[in-house]
Every structure is written in C-alpha cells, then in structure tokens.
PDB file of C-alpha atoms in Angstrom:
ATOM      1  CA  MET A   1     -34.515 -23.851  38.118  1.00  0.00           C
ATOM      2  CA  SER A   2     -38.334 -24.320  37.965  1.00  0.00           C
ATOM      3  CA  HIS A   3     -40.644 -21.668  36.698  1.00  0.00           C
ATOM      4  CA  SER A   4     -43.458 -23.078  39.051  1.00  0.00           C
ATOM      5  CA  GLN A   5     -41.498 -21.887  42.136  1.00  0.00           C
ATOM      6  CA  TYR A   6     -41.698 -18.199  40.994  1.00  0.00           C
ATOM      7  CA  VAL A   7     -44.134 -16.151  43.009  1.00  0.00           C
ATOM      8  CA  ASN A   8     -47.195 -15.523  41.081  1.00  0.00           C
ATOM      9  CA  ALA A   9     -50.600 -14.608  42.323  1.00  0.00           C
ATOM     10  CA  ASP A  10     -51.295 -17.481  44.354  1.00  0.00           C
ATOM     11  CA  PHE A  11     -48.256 -16.600  47.109  1.00  0.00           C
ATOM     12  CA  PHE A  12     -50.073 -13.434  48.075  1.00  0.00           C
ATOM     13  CA  THR A  13     -53.936 -15.135  48.334  1.00  0.00           C
ATOM     14  CA  GLY A  14     -55.421 -14.655  52.070  1.00  0.00           C
ATOM     15  CA  ARG A  15     -52.635 -13.227  54.207  1.00  0.00           C
ATOM     16  CA  PRO A  16     -51.634  -9.660  55.263  1.00  0.00           C
ATOM     17  CA  THR A  17     -49.415  -7.813  53.391  1.00  0.00           C
ATOM     18  CA  ILE A  18     -46.724  -7.850  56.507  1.00  0.00           C
ATOM     19  CA  GLU A  19     -46.565 -11.438  56.607  1.00  0.00           C
ATOM     20  CA  ILE A  20     -45.927 -11.077  52.837  1.00  0.00           C
ATOM     21  CA  ALA A  21     -43.344  -9.178  53.350  1.00  0.00           C
ATOM     22  CA  GLN A  22     -41.438 -11.329  55.614  1.00  0.00           C
ATOM     23  CA  ALA A  23     -41.909 -14.285  53.586  1.00  0.00           C
ATOM     24  CA  LEU A  24     -40.225 -12.773  50.780  1.00  0.00           C
ATOM     25  CA  LEU A  25     -37.156 -12.364  52.765  1.00  0.00           C
ATOM     26  CA  GLY A  26     -34.615 -14.847  51.815  1.00  0.00           C
ATOM     27  CA  SER A  27     -36.136 -15.017  48.256  1.00  0.00           C
ATOM     28  CA  THR A  28     -34.302 -14.261  45.021  1.00  0.00           C
ATOM     29  CA  LEU A  29     -35.250 -11.432  42.768  1.00  0.00           C
ATOM     30  CA  LEU A  30     -34.225 -11.619  39.388  1.00  0.00           C
ATOM     31  CA  TYR A  31     -34.114  -9.556  36.294  1.00  0.00           C
ATOM     32  CA  ARG A  32     -33.747 -11.586  33.246  1.00  0.00           C
ATOM     33  CA  THR A  33     -32.451  -9.967  29.768  1.00  0.00           C
ATOM     34  CA  PRO A  34     -31.754 -11.947  26.266  1.00  0.00           C
ATOM     35  CA  GLU A  35     -28.003 -11.224  27.384  1.00  0.00           C
ATOM     36  CA  ILE A  36     -27.703 -11.968  31.193  1.00  0.00           C
ATOM     37  CA  THR A  37     -30.184 -12.924  34.334  1.00  0.00           C
ATOM     38  CA  GLY A  38     -28.793 -11.052  37.566  1.00  0.00           C
ATOM     39  CA  GLY A  39     -30.151 -10.640  41.007  1.00  0.00           C
ATOM     40  CA  GLY A  40     -29.788 -11.164  44.351  1.00  0.00           C
ATOM     41  CA  LEU A  41     -31.535 -12.396  47.854  1.00  0.00           C
ATOM     42  CA  ILE A  42     -34.065  -9.899  49.586  1.00  0.00           C
ATOM     43  CA  VAL A  43     -32.688  -8.884  52.827  1.00  0.00           C
ATOM     44  CA  GLU A  44     -35.086  -5.597  53.101  1.00  0.00           C
ATOM     45  CA  ALA A  45     -38.839  -5.490  52.364  1.00  0.00           C
ATOM     46  CA  GLU A  46     -40.591  -2.701  53.575  1.00  0.00           C
ATOM     47  CA  ALA A  47     -45.060  -2.944  53.787  1.00  0.00           C
ATOM     48  CA  TYR A  48     -47.120  -0.149  53.384  1.00  0.00           C
ATOM     49  CA  LEU A  49     -50.924  -0.570  54.097  1.00  0.00           C
ATOM     50  CA  GLY A  50     -53.080   1.819  52.021  1.00  0.00           C
ATOM     51  CA  THR A  51     -55.671   4.165  52.744  1.00  0.00           C
ATOM     52  CA  ASN A  52     -55.188   4.093  56.360  1.00  0.00           C
ATOM     53  CA  ASP A  53     -51.443   4.293  56.148  1.00  0.00           C
ATOM     54  CA  THR A  54     -50.049   8.051  56.350  1.00  0.00           C
ATOM     55  CA  ALA A  55     -46.743   6.973  54.351  1.00  0.00           C
ATOM     56  CA  ALA A  56     -48.529   5.197  51.774  1.00  0.00           C
ATOM     57  CA  HIS A  57     -49.222   6.649  48.095  1.00  0.00           C
ATOM     58  CA  ALA A  58     -52.727   5.894  48.500  1.00  0.00           C
ATOM     59  CA  PHE A  59     -53.385   6.968  52.004  1.00  0.00           C
ATOM     60  CA  LYS A  60     -57.092   8.583  52.273  1.00  0.00           C
ATOM     61  CA  GLY A  61     -57.686   6.640  48.912  1.00  0.00           C
ATOM     62  CA  ARG A  62     -55.289   8.719  47.057  1.00  0.00           C
ATOM     63  CA  ARG A  63     -55.571   7.855  43.400  1.00  0.00           C
ATOM     64  CA  SER A  64     -53.760   8.955  40.312  1.00  0.00           C
ATOM     65  CA  ALA A  65     -51.643   7.760  36.967  1.00  0.00           C
ATOM     66  CA  PHE A  66     -48.719   7.559  39.481  1.00  0.00           C
ATOM     67  CA  SER A  67     -50.437   5.253  41.608  1.00  0.00           C
ATOM     68  CA  GLU A  68     -52.555   3.274  39.898  1.00  0.00           C
ATOM     69  CA  PRO A  69     -50.766   0.175  40.144  1.00  0.00           C
ATOM     70  CA  LEU A  70     -51.129  -0.048  43.799  1.00  0.00           C
ATOM     71  CA  TYR A  71     -55.112  -0.954  42.806  1.00  0.00           C
ATOM     72  CA  ARG A  72     -54.691  -3.504  40.564  1.00  0.00           C
ATOM     73  CA  GLY A  73     -54.132  -7.417  41.307  1.00  0.00           C
ATOM     74  CA  PRO A  74     -51.480  -8.757  43.221  1.00  0.00           C
ATOM     75  CA  GLY A  75     -48.251  -9.572  41.814  1.00  0.00           C
ATOM     76  CA  THR A  76     -48.707  -6.137  40.127  1.00  0.00           C
ATOM     77  CA  LEU A  77     -45.280  -4.011  39.481  1.00  0.00           C
ATOM     78  CA  TYR A  78     -45.164  -0.601  40.865  1.00  0.00           C
ATOM     79  CA  ILE A  79     -42.116   0.829  39.508  1.00  0.00           C
ATOM     80  CA  TYR A  80     -41.806   4.592  40.030  1.00  0.00           C
ATOM     81  CA  ARG A  81     -39.314   7.509  40.275  1.00  0.00           C
ATOM     82  CA  LEU A  82     -38.221   8.980  43.428  1.00  0.00           C
ATOM     83  CA  ARG A  83     -35.390  12.025  43.535  1.00  0.00           C
ATOM     84  CA  ALA A  84     -33.823  10.542  40.349  1.00  0.00           C
ATOM     85  CA  ASN A  85     -33.837   6.930  41.507  1.00  0.00           C
ATOM     86  CA  TYR A  86     -36.340   4.193  40.301  1.00  0.00           C
ATOM     87  CA  LEU A  87     -38.012   2.041  42.956  1.00  0.00           C
ATOM     88  CA  LEU A  88     -39.402  -1.197  42.720  1.00  0.00           C
ATOM     89  CA  ASP A  89     -42.866  -1.940  44.641  1.00  0.00           C
ATOM     90  CA  ILE A  90     -44.906  -5.357  44.374  1.00  0.00           C
ATOM     91  CA  VAL A  91     -48.809  -4.862  45.007  1.00  0.00           C
ATOM     92  CA  THR A  92     -49.757  -7.822  47.369  1.00  0.00           C
ATOM     93  CA  GLN A  93     -53.696  -7.695  47.617  1.00  0.00           C
ATOM     94  CA  PRO A  94     -56.758  -7.641  45.784  1.00  0.00           C
ATOM     95  CA  ALA A  95     -57.604  -4.909  42.964  1.00  0.00           C
ATOM     96  CA  GLU A  96     -58.418  -2.129  44.756  1.00  0.00           C
ATOM     97  CA  THR A  97     -57.134  -2.589  48.548  1.00  0.00           C
ATOM     98  CA  PRO A  98     -54.071  -0.590  47.114  1.00  0.00           C
ATOM     99  CA  GLU A  99     -50.990  -2.211  49.393  1.00  0.00           C
ATOM    100  CA  GLY A 100     -48.111  -3.084  48.673  1.00  0.00           C
ATOM    101  CA  ILE A 101     -43.902  -3.869  49.510  1.00  0.00           C
ATOM    102  CA  LEU A 102     -40.887  -1.841  48.398  1.00  0.00           C
ATOM    103  CA  ILE A 103     -37.844  -4.281  47.762  1.00  0.00           C
ATOM    104  CA  ARG A 104     -35.663  -1.853  49.792  1.00  0.00           C
ATOM    105  CA  ALA A 105     -31.952  -4.344  49.566  1.00  0.00           C
ATOM    106  CA  ILE A 106     -30.831  -7.172  48.101  1.00  0.00           C
ATOM    107  CA  GLU A 107     -27.450  -9.522  48.643  1.00  0.00           C
ATOM    108  CA  PRO A 108     -25.940 -10.140  45.059  1.00  0.00           C
ATOM    109  CA  SER A 109     -26.303 -13.712  44.568  1.00  0.00           C
ATOM    110  CA  ILE A 110     -26.881 -14.050  40.656  1.00  0.00           C
ATOM    111  CA  ASN A 111     -24.195 -12.587  38.206  1.00  0.00           C
ATOM    112  CA  PRO A 112     -22.952 -10.369  40.860  1.00  0.00           C
ATOM    113  CA  GLU A 113     -20.167  -9.148  38.337  1.00  0.00           C
ATOM    114  CA  GLN A 114     -22.974  -7.928  36.123  1.00  0.00           C
ATOM    115  CA  LEU A 115     -24.620  -5.780  39.110  1.00  0.00           C
ATOM    116  CA  ILE A 116     -21.330  -4.265  40.034  1.00  0.00           C
ATOM    117  CA  LYS A 117     -20.972  -3.256  36.419  1.00  0.00           C
ATOM    118  CA  ASN A 118     -24.146  -2.012  36.073  1.00  0.00           C
ATOM    119  CA  ARG A 119     -23.558   0.226  39.192  1.00  0.00           C
ATOM    120  CA  GLY A 120     -19.695   1.221  38.892  1.00  0.00           C
ATOM    121  CA  LYS A 121     -19.431   0.668  42.603  1.00  0.00           C
ATOM    122  CA  SER A 122     -18.380  -2.587  44.581  1.00  0.00           C
ATOM    123  CA  GLY A 123     -18.974  -4.365  48.176  1.00  0.00           C
ATOM    124  CA  VAL A 124     -22.299  -3.418  49.827  1.00  0.00           C
ATOM    125  CA  LEU A 125     -22.955  -0.397  48.144  1.00  0.00           C
ATOM    126  CA  VAL A 126     -24.017  -2.147  44.847  1.00  0.00           C
ATOM    127  CA  THR A 127     -27.486  -2.831  46.129  1.00  0.00           C
ATOM    128  CA  ASN A 128     -28.076  -1.552  49.712  1.00  0.00           C
ATOM    129  CA  GLY A 129     -31.134   0.588  48.900  1.00  0.00           C
ATOM    130  CA  PRO A 130     -33.879   0.655  46.875  1.00  0.00           C
ATOM    131  CA  GLY A 131     -32.620   2.924  44.124  1.00  0.00           C
ATOM    132  CA  LYS A 132     -28.836   1.347  43.903  1.00  0.00           C
ATOM    133  CA  LEU A 133     -30.255  -2.228  43.432  1.00  0.00           C
ATOM    134  CA  MET A 134     -32.514  -1.265  40.286  1.00  0.00           C
ATOM    135  CA  GLN A 135     -29.353   0.407  39.136  1.00  0.00           C
ATOM    136  CA  ALA A 136     -27.291  -2.887  39.996  1.00  0.00           C
ATOM    137  CA  LEU A 137     -30.233  -4.482  38.133  1.00  0.00           C
ATOM    138  CA  GLY A 138     -30.144  -2.483  35.336  1.00  0.00           C
ATOM    139  CA  ILE A 139     -33.743  -1.425  35.217  1.00  0.00           C
ATOM    140  CA  GLN A 140     -33.778   2.572  34.669  1.00  0.00           C
ATOM    141  CA  ASP A 141     -37.341   2.988  33.341  1.00  0.00           C
ATOM    142  CA  GLN A 142     -40.875   2.218  33.765  1.00  0.00           C
ATOM    143  CA  GLY A 143     -41.116  -0.432  31.330  1.00  0.00           C
ATOM    144  CA  MET A 144     -42.512  -3.138  33.612  1.00  0.00           C
ATOM    145  CA  ASN A 145     -44.810  -0.445  35.813  1.00  0.00           C
ATOM    146  CA  LEU A 146     -48.605  -2.145  35.525  1.00  0.00           C
ATOM    147  CA  MET A 147     -47.180  -5.308  34.405  1.00  0.00           C
ATOM    148  CA  ALA A 148     -47.777  -8.677  36.631  1.00  0.00           C
ATOM    149  CA  ILE A 149     -44.535  -9.796  37.585  1.00  0.00           C
ATOM    150  CA  ASN A 150     -45.082 -13.446  36.169  1.00  0.00           C
ATOM    151  CA  ASP A 151     -45.181 -11.329  32.592  1.00  0.00           C
ATOM    152  CA  SER A 152     -42.414  -9.419  32.995  1.00  0.00           C
ATOM    153  CA  GLN A 153     -38.781  -9.658  33.001  1.00  0.00           C
ATOM    154  CA  LEU A 154     -38.802  -9.520  36.765  1.00  0.00           C
ATOM    155  CA  ALA A 155     -39.323 -12.598  39.216  1.00  0.00           C
ATOM    156  CA  VAL A 156     -38.795 -13.823  42.677  1.00  0.00           C
ATOM    157  CA  ASP A 157     -37.547 -17.164  42.768  1.00  0.00           C
ATOM    158  CA  LEU A 158     -38.828 -18.697  45.594  1.00  0.00           C
ATOM    159  CA  GLY A 159     -36.730 -21.879  44.917  1.00  0.00           C
ATOM    160  CA  GLN A 160     -33.297 -20.380  44.978  1.00  0.00           C
ATOM    161  CA  ARG A 161     -33.601 -18.923  48.511  1.00  0.00           C
ATOM    162  CA  LYS A 162     -31.845 -19.016  52.207  1.00  0.00           C
ATOM    163  CA  VAL A 163     -33.335 -19.189  55.679  1.00  0.00           C
ATOM    164  CA  PRO A 164     -32.837 -15.880  57.817  1.00  0.00           C
ATOM    165  CA  ARG A 165     -31.970 -16.420  61.173  1.00  0.00           C
ATOM    166  CA  GLN A 166     -33.687 -13.478  62.502  1.00  0.00           C
ATOM    167  CA  ILE A 167     -36.148 -11.168  60.871  1.00  0.00           C
ATOM    168  CA  LEU A 168     -36.528  -7.593  62.579  1.00  0.00           C
ATOM    169  CA  ALA A 169     -39.138  -5.622  61.906  1.00  0.00           C
ATOM    170  CA  LEU A 170     -38.237  -1.443  62.195  1.00  0.00           C
ATOM    171  CA  PRO A 171     -39.210   1.918  61.417  1.00  0.00           C
ATOM    172  CA  ARG A 172     -39.523   2.298  57.917  1.00  0.00           C
ATOM    173  CA  VAL A 173     -36.978   5.245  56.150  1.00  0.00           C
ATOM    174  CA  GLY A 174     -37.557   8.223  54.351  1.00  0.00           C
ATOM    175  CA  VAL A 175     -41.564   8.590  55.439  1.00  0.00           C
ATOM    176  CA  ASN A 176     -42.521  11.525  57.954  1.00  0.00           C
ATOM    177  CA  PRO A 177     -41.973  10.132  61.660  1.00  0.00           C
ATOM    178  CA  ASN A 178     -44.249  12.689  62.990  1.00  0.00           C
ATOM    179  CA  ALA A 179     -47.077  11.160  61.137  1.00  0.00           C
ATOM    180  CA  ALA A 180     -49.711   8.847  62.154  1.00  0.00           C
ATOM    181  CA  SER A 181     -47.766   5.792  60.714  1.00  0.00           C
ATOM    182  CA  GLY A 182     -44.640   7.123  60.944  1.00  0.00           C
ATOM    183  CA  GLN A 183     -42.872   4.954  63.576  1.00  0.00           C
ATOM    184  CA  LEU A 184     -44.595   1.890  62.701  1.00  0.00           C
ATOM    185  CA  PRO A 185     -42.515  -1.445  62.451  1.00  0.00           C
ATOM    186  CA  LEU A 186     -43.095  -2.378  59.035  1.00  0.00           C
ATOM    187  CA  ARG A 187     -39.673  -2.413  57.119  1.00  0.00           C
ATOM    188  CA  PHE A 188     -38.584  -6.426  57.537  1.00  0.00           C
ATOM    189  CA  VAL A 189     -35.144  -7.147  57.109  1.00  0.00           C
ATOM    190  CA  VAL A 190     -32.570 -10.166  57.678  1.00  0.00           C
ATOM    191  CA  ALA A 191     -30.724  -9.473  60.582  1.00  0.00           C
ATOM    192  CA  GLY A 192     -27.101  -8.552  60.582  1.00  0.00           C
ATOM    193  CA  ASN A 193     -26.981  -8.790  56.709  1.00  0.00           C
ATOM    194  CA  PRO A 194     -24.624  -6.175  55.517  1.00  0.00           C
ATOM    195  CA  TYR A 195     -26.350  -5.182  52.671  1.00  0.00           C
ATOM    196  CA  LEU A 196     -28.996  -3.428  54.470  1.00  0.00           C
ATOM    197  CA  SER A 197     -29.633   0.045  54.112  1.00  0.00           C
ATOM    198  CA  ASP A 198     -28.776   1.480  56.996  1.00  0.00           C
ATOM    199  CA  ILE A 199     -27.047  -1.056  58.990  1.00  0.00           C
ATOM    200  CA  LYS A 200     -23.542  -0.022  60.676  1.00  0.00           C
ATOM    201  CA  LYS A 201     -20.437  -2.349  60.384  1.00  0.00           C
ATOM    202  CA  ARG A 202     -20.153  -3.086  63.488  1.00  0.00           C
ATOM    203  CA  ASP A 203     -23.406  -4.757  63.126  1.00  0.00           C
ATOM    204  CA  TRP A 204     -22.587  -6.980  59.857  1.00  0.00           C
ATOM    205  CA  GLN A 205     -22.830 -10.717  60.816  1.00  0.00           C
ATOM    206  CA  SER A 206     -19.929 -13.200  58.828  1.00  0.00           C
ATOM    207  CA  ASP A 207     -22.664 -15.319  58.092  1.00  0.00           C
ATOM    208  CA  HIS A 208     -24.886 -12.655  56.564  1.00  0.00           C
ATOM    209  CA  GLY A 209     -27.650 -13.464  58.960  1.00  0.00           C
ATOM    210  CA  TRP A 210     -28.450 -16.802  56.978  1.00  0.00           C
ATOM    211  CA  LYS A 211     -29.122 -20.242  59.066  1.00  0.00           C
TER     212      LYS A 211
END
C-alpha cells in the first residue's frame, strides 16, 4: 500500500467542495494505530459550504474555538462532538474559506471484525452513520482535531478504492429543512449501498452499488 496514494492537500486544490465530496466516495478511510488498522469504503459524504450555508458551522462567518478547524487549510481534520457522538469533518478549501465534508457512512473493508468489536453491533449498524463510524474506528475523543490528515493516524487511501455505479445527490440529514440551505442536495451517496445512513432495506443492492 503506497502512502503516495493517501489524500493530501493537493487532492483538494482547485476544485469545489461538492466535487471533492463525490471524489471521496469509494476511497478507503483508514484509522491506523500501533496495534491495528481498521477502516472502510466511504459511501456517504456531506458537503458544507461555509459562510453562505445556513447549515454550516461557519454560517455568516461564525468563528469560535469549536469551529476554528474550518478556517485552516485543506485536509485539516475537524472532529467535533454532537449529542455524545464524535463526528469527522475534513476541511476542503484554502485557509479562511471555511468549507468541509462530513464523512457520514463507510462500508467496513479493513479488519471489519475490529470495527464490529468496537461498536458492539453487527451488520449495517456498525458504520451506517457519522457517530457510528467513529465508534467503530475506535475514535472517541478530539485528539486529532486541528491536525492535517496526513500528519494524523487517519488517512484516506485513493489506492484502495471501488467505483460507484451511481452517485446520488440528496438533501442533508439533521439540518433545519426550512432554512435557506436546508433542502440543498449536498449529501452524496453510493446508490444502493446498504451502509447508507437512511436507506431502506428494499433499496439495498446485492453488489452494494459498486461497478
């Protein structure tokens, strides 16, 4: 596995956040500890578009110790806590342009038995949501918050990837639907993948939506 295929700042350069979110689908999110590496294929990624996005933590230029990572350079990790869950956001644009992508779901592919053990659940419940996938990886603190992804124990591997047959753009989850940006289709998913956070079982595809 070549580290040269890990996402670094160059991956983000010169393209919009919505394009980056779609490019992440099918790549492998890794968490590497001295004991074990675990991870999975990214199947759901949600874009947040900064100061004009009513659902973004940086809406209207809001800036606090909480949201400070969003104002750093591309590839900065923004790990925050929401209702007892830790969530993973990756900053996508140059410093002072506070846009990012929330990784919402992964399909276990690297040491899945460790992810199951960490979550205490099996099947799609292991990683079919942003808080669940962090539990499954074993990340339950903000120790990597503000770190550049390629200086951290997290990585996105573009070398270990599958190609989605179809990418859907859907409204985001957990945002105010009545606000100006509430219904924007900024959640990108691998159509038919059973690990999506809100998919019905009848819509699962046997090949999980990969080519």
